Tab-separated table of C-alpha atoms in Angstrom:
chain	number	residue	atom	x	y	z
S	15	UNK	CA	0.000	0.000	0.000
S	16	UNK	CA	2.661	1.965	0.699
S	17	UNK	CA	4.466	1.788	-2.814
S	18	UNK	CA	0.983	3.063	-4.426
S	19	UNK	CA	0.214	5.759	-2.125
S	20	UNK	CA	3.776	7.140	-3.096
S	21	UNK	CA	3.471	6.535	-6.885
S	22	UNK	CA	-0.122	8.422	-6.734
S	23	UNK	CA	1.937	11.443	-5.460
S	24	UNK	CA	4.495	11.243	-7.900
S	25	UNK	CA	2.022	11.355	-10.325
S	26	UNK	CA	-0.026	14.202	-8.740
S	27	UNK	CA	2.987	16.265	-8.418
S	28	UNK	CA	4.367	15.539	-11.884
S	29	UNK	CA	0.822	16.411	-13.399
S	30	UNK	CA	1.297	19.881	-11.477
S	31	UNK	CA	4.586	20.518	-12.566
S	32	UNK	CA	4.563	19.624	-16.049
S	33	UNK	CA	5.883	15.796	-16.185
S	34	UNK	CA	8.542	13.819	-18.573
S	35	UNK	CA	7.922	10.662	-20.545
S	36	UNK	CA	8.391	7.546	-18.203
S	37	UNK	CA	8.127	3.700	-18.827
S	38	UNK	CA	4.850	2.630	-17.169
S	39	UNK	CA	4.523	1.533	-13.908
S	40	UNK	CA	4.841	-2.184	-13.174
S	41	UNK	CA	4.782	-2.163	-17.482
S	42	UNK	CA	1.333	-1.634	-17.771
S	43	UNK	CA	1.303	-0.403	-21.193
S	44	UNK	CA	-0.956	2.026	-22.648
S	45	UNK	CA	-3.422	0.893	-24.907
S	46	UNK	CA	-6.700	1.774	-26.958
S	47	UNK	CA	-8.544	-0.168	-29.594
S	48	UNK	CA	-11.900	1.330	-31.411
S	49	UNK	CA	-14.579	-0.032	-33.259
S	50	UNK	CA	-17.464	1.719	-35.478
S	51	UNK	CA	-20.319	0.634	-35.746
S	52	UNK	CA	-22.008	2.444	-38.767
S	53	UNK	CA	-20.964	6.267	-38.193
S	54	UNK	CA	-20.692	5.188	-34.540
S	55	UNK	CA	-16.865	5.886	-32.861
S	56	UNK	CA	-16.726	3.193	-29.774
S	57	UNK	CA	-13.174	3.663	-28.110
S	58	UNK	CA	-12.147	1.569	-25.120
S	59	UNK	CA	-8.427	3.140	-23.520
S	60	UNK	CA	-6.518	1.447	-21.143
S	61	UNK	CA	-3.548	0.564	-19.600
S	62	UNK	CA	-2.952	-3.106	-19.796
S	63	UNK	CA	-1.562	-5.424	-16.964
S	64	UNK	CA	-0.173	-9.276	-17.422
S	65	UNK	CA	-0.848	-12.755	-15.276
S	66	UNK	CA	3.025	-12.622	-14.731
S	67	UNK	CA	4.341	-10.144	-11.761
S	68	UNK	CA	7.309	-7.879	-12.397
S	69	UNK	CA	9.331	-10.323	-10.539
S	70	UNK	CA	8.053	-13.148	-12.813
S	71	UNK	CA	5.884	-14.914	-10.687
S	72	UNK	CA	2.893	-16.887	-12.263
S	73	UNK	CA	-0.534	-15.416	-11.173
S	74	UNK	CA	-2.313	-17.818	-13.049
S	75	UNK	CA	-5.214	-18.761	-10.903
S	76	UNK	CA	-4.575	-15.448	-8.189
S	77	UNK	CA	-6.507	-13.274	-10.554
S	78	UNK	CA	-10.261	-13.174	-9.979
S	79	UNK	CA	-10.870	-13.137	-6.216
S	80	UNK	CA	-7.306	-12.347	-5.589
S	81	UNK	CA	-5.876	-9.908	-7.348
S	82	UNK	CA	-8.895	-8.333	-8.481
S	83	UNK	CA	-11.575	-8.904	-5.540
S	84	UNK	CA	-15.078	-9.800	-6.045
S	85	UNK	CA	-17.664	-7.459	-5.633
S	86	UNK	CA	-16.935	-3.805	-4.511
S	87	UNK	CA	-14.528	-3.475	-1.700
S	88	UNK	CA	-12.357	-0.575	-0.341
S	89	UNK	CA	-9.231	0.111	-2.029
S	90	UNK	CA	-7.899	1.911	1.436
S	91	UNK	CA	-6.766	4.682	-0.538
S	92	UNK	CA	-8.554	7.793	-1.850
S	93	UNK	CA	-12.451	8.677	-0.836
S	94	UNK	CA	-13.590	5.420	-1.782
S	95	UNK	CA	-14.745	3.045	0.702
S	96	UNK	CA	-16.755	1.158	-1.799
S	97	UNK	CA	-15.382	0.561	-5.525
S	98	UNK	CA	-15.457	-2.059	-7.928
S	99	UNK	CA	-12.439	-3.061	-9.990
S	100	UNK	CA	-10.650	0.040	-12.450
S	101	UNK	CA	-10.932	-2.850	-15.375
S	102	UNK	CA	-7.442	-2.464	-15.866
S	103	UNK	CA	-4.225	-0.730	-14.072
S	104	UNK	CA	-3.072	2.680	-13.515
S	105	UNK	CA	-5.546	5.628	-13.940
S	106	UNK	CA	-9.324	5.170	-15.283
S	107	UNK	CA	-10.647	2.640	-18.310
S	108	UNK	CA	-12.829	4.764	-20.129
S	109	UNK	CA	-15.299	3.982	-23.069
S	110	UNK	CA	-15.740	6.674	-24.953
S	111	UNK	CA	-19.277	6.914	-27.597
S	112	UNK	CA	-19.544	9.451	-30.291
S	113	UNK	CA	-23.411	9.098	-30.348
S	114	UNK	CA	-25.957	7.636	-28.115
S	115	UNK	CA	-25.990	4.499	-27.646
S	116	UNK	CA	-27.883	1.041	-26.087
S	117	UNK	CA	-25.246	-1.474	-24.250
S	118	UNK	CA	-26.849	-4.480	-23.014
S	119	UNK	CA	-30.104	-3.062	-24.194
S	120	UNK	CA	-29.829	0.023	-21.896
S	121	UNK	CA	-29.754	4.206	-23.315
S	122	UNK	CA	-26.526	5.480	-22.486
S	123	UNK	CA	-25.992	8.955	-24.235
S	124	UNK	CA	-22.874	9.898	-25.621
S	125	UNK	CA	-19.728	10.790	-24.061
S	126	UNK	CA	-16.519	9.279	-21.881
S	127	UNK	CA	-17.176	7.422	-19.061
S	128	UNK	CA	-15.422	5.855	-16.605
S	129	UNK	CA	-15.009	1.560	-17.039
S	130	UNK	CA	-15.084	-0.438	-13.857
S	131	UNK	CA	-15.754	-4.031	-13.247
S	132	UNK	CA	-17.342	-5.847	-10.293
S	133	UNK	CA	-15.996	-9.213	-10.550
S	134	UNK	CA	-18.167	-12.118	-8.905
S	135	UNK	CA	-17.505	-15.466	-7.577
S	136	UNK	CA	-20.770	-16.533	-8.706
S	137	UNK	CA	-23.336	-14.964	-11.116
S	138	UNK	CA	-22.879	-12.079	-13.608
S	139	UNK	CA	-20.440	-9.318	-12.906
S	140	UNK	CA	-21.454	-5.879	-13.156
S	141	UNK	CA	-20.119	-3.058	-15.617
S	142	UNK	CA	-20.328	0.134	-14.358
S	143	UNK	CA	-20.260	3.415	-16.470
S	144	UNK	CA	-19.151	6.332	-14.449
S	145	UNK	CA	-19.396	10.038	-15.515
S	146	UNK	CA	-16.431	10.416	-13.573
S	147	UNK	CA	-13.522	9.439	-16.052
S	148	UNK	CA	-10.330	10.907	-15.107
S	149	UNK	CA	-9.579	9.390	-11.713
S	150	UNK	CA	-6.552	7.124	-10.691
S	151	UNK	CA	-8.232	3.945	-11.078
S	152	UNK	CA	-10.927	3.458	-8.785
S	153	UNK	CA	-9.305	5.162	-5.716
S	154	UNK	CA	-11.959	7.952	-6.170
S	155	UNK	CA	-14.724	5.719	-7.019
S	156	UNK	CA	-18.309	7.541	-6.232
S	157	UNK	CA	-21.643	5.723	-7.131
S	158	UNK	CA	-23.153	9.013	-7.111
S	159	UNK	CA	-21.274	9.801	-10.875
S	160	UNK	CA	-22.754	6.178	-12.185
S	161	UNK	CA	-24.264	6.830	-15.635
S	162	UNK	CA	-25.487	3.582	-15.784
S	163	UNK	CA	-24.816	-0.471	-14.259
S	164	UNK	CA	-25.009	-3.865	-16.321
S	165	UNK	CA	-24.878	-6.869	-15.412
S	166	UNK	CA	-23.539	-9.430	-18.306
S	167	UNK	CA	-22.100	-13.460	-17.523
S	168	UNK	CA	-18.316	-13.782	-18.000
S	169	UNK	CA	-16.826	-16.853	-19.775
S	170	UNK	CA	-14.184	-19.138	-19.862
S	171	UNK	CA	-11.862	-18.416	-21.976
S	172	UNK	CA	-8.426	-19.494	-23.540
S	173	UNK	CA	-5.632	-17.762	-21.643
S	174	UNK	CA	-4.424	-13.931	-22.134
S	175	UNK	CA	-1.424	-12.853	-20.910
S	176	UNK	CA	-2.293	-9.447	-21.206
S	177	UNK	CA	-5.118	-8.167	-20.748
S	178	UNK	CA	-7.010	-7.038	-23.481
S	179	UNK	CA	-10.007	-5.234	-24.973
S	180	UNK	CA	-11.814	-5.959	-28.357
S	181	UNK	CA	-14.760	-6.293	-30.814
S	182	UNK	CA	-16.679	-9.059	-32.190
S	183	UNK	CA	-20.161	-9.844	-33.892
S	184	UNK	CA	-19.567	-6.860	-35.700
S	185	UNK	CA	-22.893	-6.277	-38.096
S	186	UNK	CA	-23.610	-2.947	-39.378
S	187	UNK	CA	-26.168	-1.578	-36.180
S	188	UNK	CA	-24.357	-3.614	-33.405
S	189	UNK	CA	-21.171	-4.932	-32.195
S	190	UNK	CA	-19.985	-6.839	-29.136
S	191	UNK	CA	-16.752	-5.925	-26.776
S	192	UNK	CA	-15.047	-7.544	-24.605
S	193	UNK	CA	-12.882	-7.816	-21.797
S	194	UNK	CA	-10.523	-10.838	-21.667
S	195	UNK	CA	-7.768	-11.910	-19.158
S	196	UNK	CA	-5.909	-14.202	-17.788
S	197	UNK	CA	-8.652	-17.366	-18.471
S	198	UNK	CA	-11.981	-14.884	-18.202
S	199	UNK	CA	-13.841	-13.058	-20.817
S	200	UNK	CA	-16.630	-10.558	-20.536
S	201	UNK	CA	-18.517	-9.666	-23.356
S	202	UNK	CA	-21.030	-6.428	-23.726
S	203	UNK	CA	-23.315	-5.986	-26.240
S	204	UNK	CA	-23.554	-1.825	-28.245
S	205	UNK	CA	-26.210	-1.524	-30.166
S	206	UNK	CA	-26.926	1.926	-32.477
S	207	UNK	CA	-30.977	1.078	-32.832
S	208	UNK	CA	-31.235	4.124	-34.882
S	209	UNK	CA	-28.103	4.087	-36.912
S	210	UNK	CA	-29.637	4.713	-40.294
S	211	UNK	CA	-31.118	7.948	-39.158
S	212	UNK	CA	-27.875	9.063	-37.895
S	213	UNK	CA	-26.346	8.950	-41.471
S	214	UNK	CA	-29.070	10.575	-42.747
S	215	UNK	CA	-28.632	13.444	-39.751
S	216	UNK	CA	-24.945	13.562	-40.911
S	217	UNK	CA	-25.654	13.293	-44.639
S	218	UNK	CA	-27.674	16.560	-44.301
S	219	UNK	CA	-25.061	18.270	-42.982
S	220	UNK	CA	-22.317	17.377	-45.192
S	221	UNK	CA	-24.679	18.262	-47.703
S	222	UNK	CA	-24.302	21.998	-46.352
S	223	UNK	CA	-20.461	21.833	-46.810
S	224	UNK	CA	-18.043	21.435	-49.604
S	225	UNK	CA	-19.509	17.883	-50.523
S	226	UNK	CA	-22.831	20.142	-51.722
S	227	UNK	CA	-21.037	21.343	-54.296
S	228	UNK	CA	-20.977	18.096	-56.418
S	229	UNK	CA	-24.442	16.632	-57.733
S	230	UNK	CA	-23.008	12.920	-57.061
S	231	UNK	CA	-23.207	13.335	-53.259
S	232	UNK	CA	-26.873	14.625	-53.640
S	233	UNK	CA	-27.766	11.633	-55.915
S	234	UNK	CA	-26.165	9.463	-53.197
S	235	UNK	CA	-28.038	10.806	-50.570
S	236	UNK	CA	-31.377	10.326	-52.199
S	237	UNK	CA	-30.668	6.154	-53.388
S	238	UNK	CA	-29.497	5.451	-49.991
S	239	UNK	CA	-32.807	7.197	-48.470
S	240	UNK	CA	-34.373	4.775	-51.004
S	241	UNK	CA	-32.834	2.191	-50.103
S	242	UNK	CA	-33.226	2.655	-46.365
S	243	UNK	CA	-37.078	3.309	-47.038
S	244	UNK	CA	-36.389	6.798	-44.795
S	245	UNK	CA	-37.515	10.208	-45.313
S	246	UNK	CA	-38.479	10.085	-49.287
S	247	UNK	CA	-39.911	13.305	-49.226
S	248	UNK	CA	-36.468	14.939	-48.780
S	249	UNK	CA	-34.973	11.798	-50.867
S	250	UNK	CA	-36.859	13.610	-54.309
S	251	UNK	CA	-35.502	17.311	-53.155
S	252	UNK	CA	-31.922	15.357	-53.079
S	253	UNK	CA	-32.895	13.867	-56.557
S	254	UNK	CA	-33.841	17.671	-57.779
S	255	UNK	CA	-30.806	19.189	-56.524
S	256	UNK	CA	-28.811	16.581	-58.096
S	257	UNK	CA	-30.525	17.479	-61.700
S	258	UNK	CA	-31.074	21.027	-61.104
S	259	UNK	CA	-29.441	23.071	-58.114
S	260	UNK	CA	-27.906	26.040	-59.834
S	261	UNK	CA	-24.301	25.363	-60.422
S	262	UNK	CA	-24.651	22.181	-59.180
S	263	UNK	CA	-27.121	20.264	-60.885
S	264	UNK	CA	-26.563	17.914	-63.742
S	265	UNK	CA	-29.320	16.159	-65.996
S	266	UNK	CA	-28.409	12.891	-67.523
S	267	UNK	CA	-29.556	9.220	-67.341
S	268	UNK	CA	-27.868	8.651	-63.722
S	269	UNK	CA	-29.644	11.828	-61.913
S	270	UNK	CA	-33.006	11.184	-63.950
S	271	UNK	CA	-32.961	7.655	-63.058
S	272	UNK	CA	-32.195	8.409	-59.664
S	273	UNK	CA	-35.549	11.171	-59.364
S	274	UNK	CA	-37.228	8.409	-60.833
S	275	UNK	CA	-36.324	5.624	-58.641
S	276	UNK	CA	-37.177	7.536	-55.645
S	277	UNK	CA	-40.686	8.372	-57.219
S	278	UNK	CA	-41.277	4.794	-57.358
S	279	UNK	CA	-40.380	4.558	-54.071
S	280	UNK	CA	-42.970	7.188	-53.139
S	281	UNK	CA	-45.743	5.018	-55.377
S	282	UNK	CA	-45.675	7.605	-58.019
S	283	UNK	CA	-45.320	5.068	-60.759
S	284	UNK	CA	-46.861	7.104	-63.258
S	285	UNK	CA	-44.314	10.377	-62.473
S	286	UNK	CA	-41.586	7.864	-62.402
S	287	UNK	CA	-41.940	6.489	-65.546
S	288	UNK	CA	-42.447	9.724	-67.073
S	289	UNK	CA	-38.633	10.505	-65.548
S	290	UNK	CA	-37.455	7.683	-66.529
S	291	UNK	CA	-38.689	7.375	-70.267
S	292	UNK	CA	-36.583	10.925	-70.598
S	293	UNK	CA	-33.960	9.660	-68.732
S	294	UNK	CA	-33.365	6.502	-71.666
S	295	UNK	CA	-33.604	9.361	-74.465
S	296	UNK	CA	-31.168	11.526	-72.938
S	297	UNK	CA	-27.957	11.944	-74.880
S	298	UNK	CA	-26.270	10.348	-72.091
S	299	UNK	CA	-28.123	6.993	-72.169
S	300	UNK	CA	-25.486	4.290	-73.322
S	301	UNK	CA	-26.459	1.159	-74.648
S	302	UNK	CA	-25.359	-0.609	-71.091
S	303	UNK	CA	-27.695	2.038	-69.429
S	304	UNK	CA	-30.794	0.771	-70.877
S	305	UNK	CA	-29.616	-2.956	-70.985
S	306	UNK	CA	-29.026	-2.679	-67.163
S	307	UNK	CA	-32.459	-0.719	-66.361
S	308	UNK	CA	-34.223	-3.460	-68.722
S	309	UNK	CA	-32.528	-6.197	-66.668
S	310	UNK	CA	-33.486	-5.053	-63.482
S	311	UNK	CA	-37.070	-4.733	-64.619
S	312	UNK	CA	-36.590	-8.511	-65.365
S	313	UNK	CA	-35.401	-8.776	-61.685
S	314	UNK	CA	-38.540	-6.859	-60.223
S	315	UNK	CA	-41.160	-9.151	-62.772
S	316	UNK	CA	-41.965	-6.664	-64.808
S	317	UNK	CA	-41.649	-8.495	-68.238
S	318	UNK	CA	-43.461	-6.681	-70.124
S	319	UNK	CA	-41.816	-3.352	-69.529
S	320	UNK	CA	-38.892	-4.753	-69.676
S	321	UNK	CA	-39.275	-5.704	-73.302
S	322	UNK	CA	-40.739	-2.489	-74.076
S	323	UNK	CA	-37.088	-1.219	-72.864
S	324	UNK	CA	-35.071	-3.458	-74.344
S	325	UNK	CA	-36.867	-2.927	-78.189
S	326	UNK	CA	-36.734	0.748	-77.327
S	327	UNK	CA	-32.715	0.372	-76.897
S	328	UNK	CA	-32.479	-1.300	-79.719
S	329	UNK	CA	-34.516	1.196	-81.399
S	330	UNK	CA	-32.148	4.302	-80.034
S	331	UNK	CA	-28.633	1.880	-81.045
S	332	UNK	CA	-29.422	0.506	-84.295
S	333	UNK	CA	-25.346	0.191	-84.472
S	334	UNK	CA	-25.519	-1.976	-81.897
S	335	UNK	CA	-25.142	-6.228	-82.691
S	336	UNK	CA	-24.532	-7.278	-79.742
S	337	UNK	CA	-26.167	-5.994	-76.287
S	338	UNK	CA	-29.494	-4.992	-78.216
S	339	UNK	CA	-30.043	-8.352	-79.243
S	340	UNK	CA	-29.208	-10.201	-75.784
S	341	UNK	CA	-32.296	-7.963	-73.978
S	342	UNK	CA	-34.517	-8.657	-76.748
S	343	UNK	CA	-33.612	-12.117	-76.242
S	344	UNK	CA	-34.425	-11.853	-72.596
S	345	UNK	CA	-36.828	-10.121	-72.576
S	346	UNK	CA	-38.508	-12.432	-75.373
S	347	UNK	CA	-37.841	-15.540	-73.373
S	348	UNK	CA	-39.576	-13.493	-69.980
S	349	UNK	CA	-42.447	-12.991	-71.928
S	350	UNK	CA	-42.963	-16.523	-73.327
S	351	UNK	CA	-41.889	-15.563	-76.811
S	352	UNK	CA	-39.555	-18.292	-77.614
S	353	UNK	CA	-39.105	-17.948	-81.292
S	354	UNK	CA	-38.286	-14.311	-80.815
S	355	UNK	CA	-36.083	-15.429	-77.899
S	356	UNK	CA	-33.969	-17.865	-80.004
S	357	UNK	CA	-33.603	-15.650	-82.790
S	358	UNK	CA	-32.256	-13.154	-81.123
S	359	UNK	CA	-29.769	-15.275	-79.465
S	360	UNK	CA	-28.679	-16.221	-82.676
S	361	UNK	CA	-28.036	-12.852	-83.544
S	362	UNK	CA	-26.012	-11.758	-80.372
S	363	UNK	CA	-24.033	-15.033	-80.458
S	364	UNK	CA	-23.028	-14.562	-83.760
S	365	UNK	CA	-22.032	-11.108	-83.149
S	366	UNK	CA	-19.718	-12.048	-79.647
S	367	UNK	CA	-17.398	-9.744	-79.237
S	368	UNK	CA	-13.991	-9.810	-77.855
S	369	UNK	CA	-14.379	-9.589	-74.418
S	370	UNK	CA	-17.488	-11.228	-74.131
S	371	UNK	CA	-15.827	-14.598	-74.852
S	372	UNK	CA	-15.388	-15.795	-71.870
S	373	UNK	CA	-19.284	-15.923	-71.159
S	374	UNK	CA	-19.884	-17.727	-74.306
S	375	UNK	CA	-20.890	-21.471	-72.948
S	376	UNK	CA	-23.534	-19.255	-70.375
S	377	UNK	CA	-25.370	-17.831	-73.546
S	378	UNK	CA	-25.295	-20.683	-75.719
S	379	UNK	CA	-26.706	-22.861	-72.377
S	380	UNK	CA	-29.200	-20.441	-72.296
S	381	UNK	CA	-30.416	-20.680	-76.005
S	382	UNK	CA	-29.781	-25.024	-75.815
S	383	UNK	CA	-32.341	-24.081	-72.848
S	384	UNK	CA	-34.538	-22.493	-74.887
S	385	UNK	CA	-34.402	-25.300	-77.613
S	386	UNK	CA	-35.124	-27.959	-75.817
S	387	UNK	CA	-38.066	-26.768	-73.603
């Protein structure tokens, strides 16, 4: 007790007096690892001890109960009478979030908080998150400054020298950390339940910056509104801006197609194909353009449009022998026409170019198809 109650006033002093860089103490290394989930920043920094004393000696099996005590207990040092474990050596474990957040299904909002660990014999262990986070470890421990208390199951685990924080089950709204050490690991669950509306909250406002000033980034933000099925109604003013926003804007097939997909989104099939019948007889339609839109019509079941496309490319590309003629296939063969559907194989096949070789045997299994049925 004595060796810590002098290295805590070294370390008050030095912080008083300005300080120089010193090796850690007992070589508890300094460490941080962070994880986002979505736009979410998650960082865990702390300084990490090992099983293995200065001296050498093995603390396997000395650690929980021992080293670290169960439950809260007083460190005899500091105002504390009552503290759980610092979840790690030397001054405070802190988790800092850069948005609200749920961990182990509970709100916590976003900041730094103080990490500490009640470790149990028996039964879960409890995490605590303390608004206080820049204390030397848990001398100063008040339950007062808890922000909020979890209680999660620790497991077995293979053994850790060091002790160490991570990330796992990372999917694109949640992730799980974890503590592990010497043969224990505790895992807590983050969760970002609204994590789609805070790119769209960020979007917005990189909209307002130098990324406004390109029509791509206001396409983007209107497909992935789409595609999100969030907030369409300022999805189609993204789509306008991206055709029209003065000295911004910029018609052709992409931005058109764009407007019109997020009509469709809205249920304003009529309005969107309107858009999107000038978006294929815009200068900037290529041949792939159309091919691509037919095919995904294909993809949604609507045949028949879908061969109304593909004729129509062929129509606006009569220079065309290749692409033409595989989407009138398709889109012969989708709407039962076989005869049309082989013909127009034919025709494409015959007219293979270069580097569509290597996709050869796929058409000509899907005219033998065709032949035989």
């Amino acid at each position: 007790m004595k060796k810590i109650v002098i290295s805590l006033l070294v370390a008050c002093a030095t912080r008083a007096t300005g300080q120089i860089t010193t090796p850690p103490d007992a070589d508890n290394e300094k460490a941080r690892v962070s994880q986002w989930i979505g736009p979410v920043e998650v960082t865990i920094t702390y300084n990490s001890p090992n099983v293995h004393a200065d001296d050498g000696t093995d603390r396997t099996g000395h650690i929980w109960g021992e080293l670290v005590p169960y439950g809260f207990t007083d460190p005899g040092f500091g105002t504390a009478k009552s503290a759980p474990w610092r979840a790690g050596a030397n001054e405070n474990t802190t988790v800092y979030f850069s948005h609200d957040v749920k961990v182990e299904g509970k709100d916590l909002k976003a900041g730094t908080y103080g990490f500490f660990i009640s470790v149990e014999k028996e039964g879960p262990w409890t995490i605590v998150f303390s608004k206080s986070n820049k204390s030397w470890g848990h001398f100063f421990y008040d339950a007062k400054d808890d922000a909020l208390r979890v209680q999660v199951n620790a497991k077995d685990a293979e053994y850790t020298e060091w002790l160490t924080y991570g990330f796992e089950n990372r999917l694109p709204n949640t992730a799980t950390a974890f503590m592990q050490w010497e043969k224990k690991k505790l895992p807590f669950k983050i969760e970002v339940p609204n994590v789609n509306e805070i790119y769209f909250a960020e979007i917005k406002e990189d909209l307002r910056s130098a990324a406004g000033f390109d029509y791509r980034n206001w396409q983007s933000a209107a497909q992935l509104c789409v595609n999100y099925k969030m907030h369409l109604d300022e999805a189609l003013a993204f789509a306008e801006s991206a055709i029209s926003l003065k000295f911004v804007g910029v018609e052709d097939f992409q931005t058109l197609k764009t407007k019109a997909t997020v009509l469709e989104a809205m249920g304003k099939n009529d309005e969107a194909g309107k858009v999107m019948d000038k978006a294929i007889k815009h200068e900037t339609a290529g041949v792939s353009d159309v091919h691509v839109y037919g095919k995904q019509l294909l993809k949604e079941g609507k045949s028949q449009r879908a061969l109304e496309i593909f004729k129509l490319n062929r129509q606006l590309h009569p220079d065309d022998k290749f692409m033409t003629f595989v989407g009138l296939a398709r889109g012969y063969a989708a709407n039962n026409d076989k005869k049309n559907a082989i013909k127009n194989w034919e025709i494409a096949i015959k007219n293979l170019p270069e580097d569509q070789k290597t996709f050869l045997p796929q058409y000509e299994a899907e005219l033998k198809k065709l032949k035989d049925s």
